[in-house]
């Protein structure tokens, strides 16, 4: 079992956010908001193109967590969506242990794009192992 | 647009969802999840689970099955194309699995605005239970943009 200590860092390169990836996520998640799948609907409200579901990035970060620790060890997991993720980019998920106390570890979480844009900031509290 | 503050404290009728293996398998594929535990009940059992575990963010997706969830924004006169997801939090109490029947109960817990009303925030808290046992609490923030400001 992984024992977490402050400073431990893990990363996950997510799959490219192709239009197919967005369409599949719309179906699997049940989020059928047209702003993620229909460019015509986007343009009708002044948005140039579809963009990635924030919850898809949160799911990738969730994969980072469950790759790293048993899922039952996750006590809480929260994020703020700080920027839109366009189509056809590759998000990178990063988690860093910031604190370990009373057998619980606090993690700082981010998702960034290749140009440095931070699209998601969050935290999780997990069993330290 | 201004969201009516009197919706704070209002509740969406509770709904229940059966967690299906096929949908979890589809979600694993859509999120690029290569771990067979999240797609194959045999692999899940070999790893000590009773069935395929519900991944960390999937409770949010199950809540999207609530027919009243989409109606909620429509009733407020909000065009779904003008909303953004501002934030999402999960507090976990127990692990859920394929085959579970989960019940979702949602309350509007806050409404506030920023940028002189160009952005309105609606916060909703959803309690998820299985046979009365707490599974998780979800807190979601929806951002409603003024569509004219978006142009």
CSV table of C-alpha atoms in Angstrom, one decimal:
chain,number,residue,atom,x,y,z
A,1,UNK,CA,0.0,0.0,0.0
A,2,UNK,CA,1.2,3.5,-0.9
A,3,UNK,CA,2.3,5.5,2.2
A,4,UNK,CA,1.9,9.2,1.4
A,5,UNK,CA,4.3,11.9,2.7
A,6,UNK,CA,4.4,15.6,2.1
A,7,UNK,CA,5.9,16.6,-1.2
A,8,UNK,CA,4.9,13.3,-3.0
A,9,UNK,CA,3.8,14.3,-6.5
A,10,UNK,CA,1.9,12.2,-9.1
A,11,UNK,CA,1.0,13.2,-12.7
A,12,UNK,CA,-1.3,11.8,-15.4
A,13,UNK,CA,-1.3,12.9,-19.0
A,14,UNK,CA,-5.0,12.7,-20.1
A,15,UNK,CA,-6.1,11.6,-23.5
A,16,UNK,CA,-6.4,14.3,-26.2
A,17,UNK,CA,-9.8,16.2,-25.9
A,18,UNK,CA,-10.9,15.3,-29.4
A,19,UNK,CA,-14.5,15.9,-30.5
A,20,UNK,CA,-15.0,12.1,-30.3
A,21,UNK,CA,-13.8,12.1,-26.7
A,22,UNK,CA,-16.4,14.9,-25.9
A,23,UNK,CA,-19.2,13.0,-27.6
A,24,UNK,CA,-18.3,9.8,-25.8
A,25,UNK,CA,-18.2,11.6,-22.5
A,26,UNK,CA,-21.5,13.3,-23.2
A,27,UNK,CA,-23.1,9.8,-23.7
A,28,UNK,CA,-21.4,8.1,-20.8
A,29,UNK,CA,-21.9,10.9,-18.3
A,30,UNK,CA,-25.4,11.9,-19.3
A,31,UNK,CA,-24.3,15.5,-19.7
A,32,UNK,CA,-25.9,16.3,-23.1
A,33,UNK,CA,-25.4,20.1,-22.9
A,34,UNK,CA,-25.0,21.1,-26.5
A,35,UNK,CA,-22.1,23.5,-25.7
A,36,UNK,CA,-19.9,20.3,-25.5
A,37,UNK,CA,-21.1,18.6,-28.6
A,38,UNK,CA,-22.8,20.9,-31.1
A,39,UNK,CA,-20.9,23.8,-32.7
A,40,UNK,CA,-24.1,25.3,-34.2
A,41,UNK,CA,-25.6,25.6,-30.8
A,42,UNK,CA,-22.4,27.2,-29.5
A,43,UNK,CA,-22.3,29.8,-32.2
A,44,UNK,CA,-26.0,30.7,-31.6
A,45,UNK,CA,-25.0,32.0,-28.2
A,46,UNK,CA,-21.7,33.6,-29.2
A,47,UNK,CA,-19.3,30.7,-28.4
A,48,UNK,CA,-16.9,29.9,-31.2
A,49,UNK,CA,-16.6,26.2,-30.7
A,50,UNK,CA,-17.5,23.3,-28.4
A,51,UNK,CA,-15.4,22.9,-25.3
A,52,UNK,CA,-14.6,20.1,-22.9
A,53,UNK,CA,-16.9,19.1,-20.0
A,54,UNK,CA,-15.3,20.3,-16.7
A,55,UNK,CA,-16.4,17.0,-15.3
A,56,UNK,CA,-14.3,15.1,-17.8
A,57,UNK,CA,-11.2,16.8,-16.5
A,58,UNK,CA,-12.4,16.0,-13.0
A,59,UNK,CA,-12.8,12.4,-14.0
A,60,UNK,CA,-9.2,12.3,-15.3
A,61,UNK,CA,-8.1,13.7,-12.0
A,62,UNK,CA,-10.2,11.1,-10.3
A,63,UNK,CA,-8.2,8.5,-12.3
A,64,UNK,CA,-5.0,10.1,-11.0
A,65,UNK,CA,-6.3,9.6,-7.5
A,66,UNK,CA,-7.4,5.9,-8.0
A,67,UNK,CA,-4.2,5.0,-9.8
A,68,UNK,CA,-2.4,6.3,-6.8
A,69,UNK,CA,-4.4,5.1,-3.8
A,70,UNK,CA,-7.3,2.7,-3.2
A,71,UNK,CA,-10.6,4.5,-4.0
A,72,UNK,CA,-12.1,3.6,-0.6
A,73,UNK,CA,-9.4,5.8,0.9
A,74,UNK,CA,-10.7,9.0,-0.7
A,75,UNK,CA,-12.6,10.9,2.0
A,76,UNK,CA,-13.3,14.1,0.0
A,77,UNK,CA,-12.5,15.5,-3.4
A,78,UNK,CA,-13.4,19.0,-4.7
A,79,UNK,CA,-12.4,21.3,-7.6
A,80,UNK,CA,-13.0,24.7,-9.0
A,81,UNK,CA,-13.1,25.1,-12.8
A,82,UNK,CA,-10.9,28.1,-13.5
A,83,UNK,CA,-10.7,28.1,-17.3
A,84,UNK,CA,-12.4,26.4,-20.3
A,85,UNK,CA,-10.6,23.4,-21.8
A,86,UNK,CA,-10.8,23.7,-25.6
A,87,UNK,CA,-11.1,20.8,-28.0
A,88,UNK,CA,-8.0,19.1,-29.2
A,89,UNK,CA,-5.7,19.7,-26.3
A,90,UNK,CA,-3.9,17.4,-23.8
A,91,UNK,CA,-4.6,18.2,-20.2
A,92,UNK,CA,-2.1,17.1,-17.5
A,93,UNK,CA,-3.3,16.2,-14.1
A,94,UNK,CA,-1.0,16.8,-11.1
A,95,UNK,CA,-1.5,15.9,-7.4
A,96,UNK,CA,0.9,16.8,-4.6
A,97,UNK,CA,0.7,15.9,-0.9
A,98,UNK,CA,0.7,19.1,1.1
A,99,UNK,CA,0.1,17.8,4.6
A,100,UNK,CA,-0.2,14.5,6.5
A,101,UNK,CA,-1.9,14.5,9.9
A,102,UNK,CA,-3.9,11.9,11.9
A,103,UNK,CA,-3.4,9.3,9.1
A,104,UNK,CA,-5.0,11.6,6.5
A,105,UNK,CA,-3.2,13.3,3.7
A,106,UNK,CA,-4.3,16.5,2.0
A,107,UNK,CA,-3.6,16.7,-1.7
A,108,UNK,CA,-3.4,19.8,-3.9
A,109,UNK,CA,-4.7,19.1,-7.4
A,110,UNK,CA,-4.4,20.9,-10.7
A,111,UNK,CA,-5.1,20.3,-14.4
A,112,UNK,CA,-3.0,22.3,-16.8
A,113,UNK,CA,-2.9,22.7,-20.6
A,114,UNK,CA,0.3,22.6,-22.6
A,115,UNK,CA,0.3,26.5,-22.8
A,116,UNK,CA,0.3,26.7,-19.0
A,117,UNK,CA,-3.4,27.5,-18.5
A,118,UNK,CA,-4.7,26.1,-15.3
A,119,UNK,CA,-8.2,24.7,-16.0
A,120,UNK,CA,-8.9,23.2,-12.7
A,121,UNK,CA,-7.7,23.6,-9.1
A,122,UNK,CA,-8.8,21.4,-6.3
A,123,UNK,CA,-8.0,19.3,-3.3
A,124,UNK,CA,-8.6,15.9,-1.8
A,125,UNK,CA,-8.4,14.3,1.6
A,126,UNK,CA,-7.3,10.7,1.5
A,127,UNK,CA,-6.1,8.0,3.9
A,128,UNK,CA,-2.4,8.4,4.1
A,129,UNK,CA,-1.8,4.6,3.9
B,1,UNK,CA,-30.3,37.7,-15.5
B,2,UNK,CA,-31.0,37.7,-11.8
B,3,UNK,CA,-31.8,34.4,-10.1
B,4,UNK,CA,-34.6,34.6,-7.6
B,5,UNK,CA,-33.0,34.3,-4.1
B,6,UNK,CA,-36.2,32.7,-2.8
B,7,UNK,CA,-35.1,29.4,-4.4
B,8,UNK,CA,-32.6,28.9,-1.5
B,9,UNK,CA,-33.9,26.1,0.6
B,10,UNK,CA,-36.0,24.7,-2.2
B,11,UNK,CA,-35.8,20.9,-2.9
B,12,UNK,CA,-35.9,18.9,-6.0
B,13,UNK,CA,-38.0,15.7,-5.7
B,14,UNK,CA,-35.8,12.8,-4.7
B,15,UNK,CA,-35.0,10.3,-7.4
B,16,UNK,CA,-33.4,6.8,-7.4
B,17,UNK,CA,-31.1,5.2,-10.0
B,18,UNK,CA,-30.0,1.6,-10.5
B,19,UNK,CA,-26.2,1.6,-11.1
B,20,UNK,CA,-25.7,-0.4,-14.3
B,21,UNK,CA,-22.5,-2.2,-15.2
B,22,UNK,CA,-22.8,-1.3,-18.9
B,23,UNK,CA,-22.9,2.4,-18.1
B,24,UNK,CA,-19.8,2.1,-15.8
B,25,UNK,CA,-18.0,0.3,-18.6
B,26,UNK,CA,-19.0,3.1,-21.0
B,27,UNK,CA,-17.8,5.7,-18.5
B,28,UNK,CA,-14.4,3.9,-18.1
B,29,UNK,CA,-14.0,3.9,-21.9
B,30,UNK,CA,-15.0,7.6,-22.2
B,31,UNK,CA,-12.5,8.6,-19.5
B,32,UNK,CA,-9.6,6.5,-20.8
B,33,UNK,CA,-9.6,4.4,-17.7
B,34,UNK,CA,-7.5,1.3,-18.4
B,35,UNK,CA,-7.9,-0.4,-15.0
B,36,UNK,CA,-10.2,-3.5,-15.6
B,37,UNK,CA,-11.6,-3.1,-12.1
B,38,UNK,CA,-13.7,-0.2,-13.4
B,39,UNK,CA,-15.2,-2.2,-16.4
B,40,UNK,CA,-15.1,-5.9,-15.6
B,41,UNK,CA,-17.0,-7.5,-12.6
B,42,UNK,CA,-14.5,-10.5,-12.6
B,43,UNK,CA,-11.5,-8.1,-12.3
B,44,UNK,CA,-13.4,-6.1,-9.6
B,45,UNK,CA,-14.1,-9.2,-7.5
B,46,UNK,CA,-10.5,-10.4,-7.9
B,47,UNK,CA,-9.5,-7.0,-6.4
B,48,UNK,CA,-11.8,-7.6,-3.4
B,49,UNK,CA,-14.9,-5.5,-4.6
B,50,UNK,CA,-18.4,-7.0,-4.6
B,51,UNK,CA,-18.9,-5.6,-8.2
B,52,UNK,CA,-17.6,-2.8,-10.4
B,53,UNK,CA,-17.0,0.3,-8.1
B,54,UNK,CA,-18.6,3.6,-9.0
B,55,UNK,CA,-15.6,5.8,-9.8
B,56,UNK,CA,-15.2,9.1,-7.8
B,57,UNK,CA,-17.0,11.5,-10.0
B,58,UNK,CA,-19.7,9.2,-11.4
B,59,UNK,CA,-22.2,9.9,-8.7
B,60,UNK,CA,-22.6,13.3,-10.4
B,61,UNK,CA,-23.4,11.6,-13.7
B,62,UNK,CA,-26.0,9.4,-12.0
B,63,UNK,CA,-27.6,12.6,-10.6
B,64,UNK,CA,-28.0,13.9,-14.2
B,65,UNK,CA,-30.6,11.1,-14.7
B,66,UNK,CA,-32.9,13.1,-12.5
B,67,UNK,CA,-35.6,14.5,-14.9
B,68,UNK,CA,-36.2,17.4,-12.5
B,69,UNK,CA,-32.5,18.5,-12.6
B,70,UNK,CA,-32.7,19.9,-16.1
B,71,UNK,CA,-36.2,21.2,-15.5
B,72,UNK,CA,-34.9,23.2,-12.5
B,73,UNK,CA,-32.9,25.6,-14.8
B,74,UNK,CA,-35.6,25.7,-17.4
B,75,UNK,CA,-38.1,26.7,-14.8
B,76,UNK,CA,-35.8,29.6,-13.7
B,77,UNK,CA,-35.7,30.7,-17.4
B,78,UNK,CA,-32.0,29.8,-17.8
B,79,UNK,CA,-30.8,28.8,-21.2
B,80,UNK,CA,-28.5,25.7,-20.6
B,81,UNK,CA,-26.1,27.0,-23.2
B,82,UNK,CA,-25.3,30.0,-20.9
B,83,UNK,CA,-24.3,28.0,-17.9
B,84,UNK,CA,-20.9,26.8,-16.8
B,85,UNK,CA,-19.9,24.5,-14.0
B,86,UNK,CA,-18.1,26.6,-11.5
B,87,UNK,CA,-17.1,23.9,-9.0
B,88,UNK,CA,-17.9,20.5,-7.7
B,89,UNK,CA,-17.2,18.8,-4.4
B,90,UNK,CA,-17.7,15.2,-3.1
B,91,UNK,CA,-17.6,13.9,0.4
B,92,UNK,CA,-17.6,10.2,0.5
B,93,UNK,CA,-19.1,8.0,3.3
B,94,UNK,CA,-19.2,4.6,1.7
B,95,UNK,CA,-18.3,3.0,-1.6
B,96,UNK,CA,-21.1,2.4,-4.2
B,97,UNK,CA,-21.0,-0.5,-6.7
B,98,UNK,CA,-22.8,-1.7,-9.9
B,99,UNK,CA,-26.1,-3.2,-8.9
B,100,UNK,CA,-26.8,-0.7,-6.1
B,101,UNK,CA,-29.9,1.4,-6.1
B,102,UNK,CA,-29.0,4.9,-5.1
B,103,UNK,CA,-31.3,7.7,-4.0
B,104,UNK,CA,-30.5,11.4,-4.6
B,105,UNK,CA,-32.0,14.3,-2.6
B,106,UNK,CA,-31.1,17.8,-3.6
B,107,UNK,CA,-31.5,21.2,-2.0
B,108,UNK,CA,-30.5,24.7,-3.3
B,109,UNK,CA,-28.2,25.9,-0.5
B,110,UNK,CA,-27.0,29.3,-1.9
B,111,UNK,CA,-27.4,31.8,-4.7
B,112,UNK,CA,-25.1,34.8,-5.1
B,113,UNK,CA,-23.7,37.0,-7.9
B,114,UNK,CA,-20.4,38.4,-9.0
B,115,UNK,CA,-19.2,41.0,-11.5
B,116,UNK,CA,-22.2,43.3,-10.9
B,117,UNK,CA,-24.7,40.6,-11.7
B,118,UNK,CA,-23.0,39.4,-15.0
B,119,UNK,CA,-22.4,36.1,-13.3
B,120,UNK,CA,-24.9,34.4,-11.0
B,121,UNK,CA,-24.0,31.4,-8.9
B,122,UNK,CA,-26.4,28.6,-7.8
B,123,UNK,CA,-25.1,26.1,-5.2
B,124,UNK,CA,-26.9,22.8,-4.8
B,125,UNK,CA,-26.2,20.1,-2.2
B,126,UNK,CA,-27.2,16.5,-3.0
B,127,UNK,CA,-27.2,13.7,-0.5
B,128,UNK,CA,-26.8,10.2,-1.9
B,129,UNK,CA,-28.0,7.2,0.0
B,130,UNK,CA,-28.3,3.4,-0.5
B,131,UNK,CA,-31.1,1.8,1.6
B,132,UNK,CA,-31.0,4.8,3.9
B,133,UNK,CA,-27.2,4.5,4.4
B,134,UNK,CA,-25.2,7.6,3.5
B,135,UNK,CA,-23.0,7.1,0.4
B,136,UNK,CA,-21.8,10.7,-0.4
B,137,UNK,CA,-22.7,14.4,-0.4
B,138,UNK,CA,-22.2,16.4,-3.6
B,139,UNK,CA,-22.0,20.1,-3.7
B,140,UNK,CA,-22.2,21.7,-7.2
B,141,UNK,CA,-21.9,25.3,-8.2
B,142,UNK,CA,-23.6,26.4,-11.5
B,143,UNK,CA,-22.5,29.7,-13.0
B,144,UNK,CA,-25.2,31.4,-15.1
B,145,UNK,CA,-23.7,34.0,-17.6
B,146,UNK,CA,-25.5,36.9,-19.1
B,147,UNK,CA,-25.6,35.7,-22.7
B,148,UNK,CA,-25.2,39.2,-24.0
B,149,UNK,CA,-22.0,39.6,-22.0
B,150,UNK,CA,-20.7,36.4,-23.5
B,151,UNK,CA,-20.8,37.8,-27.0
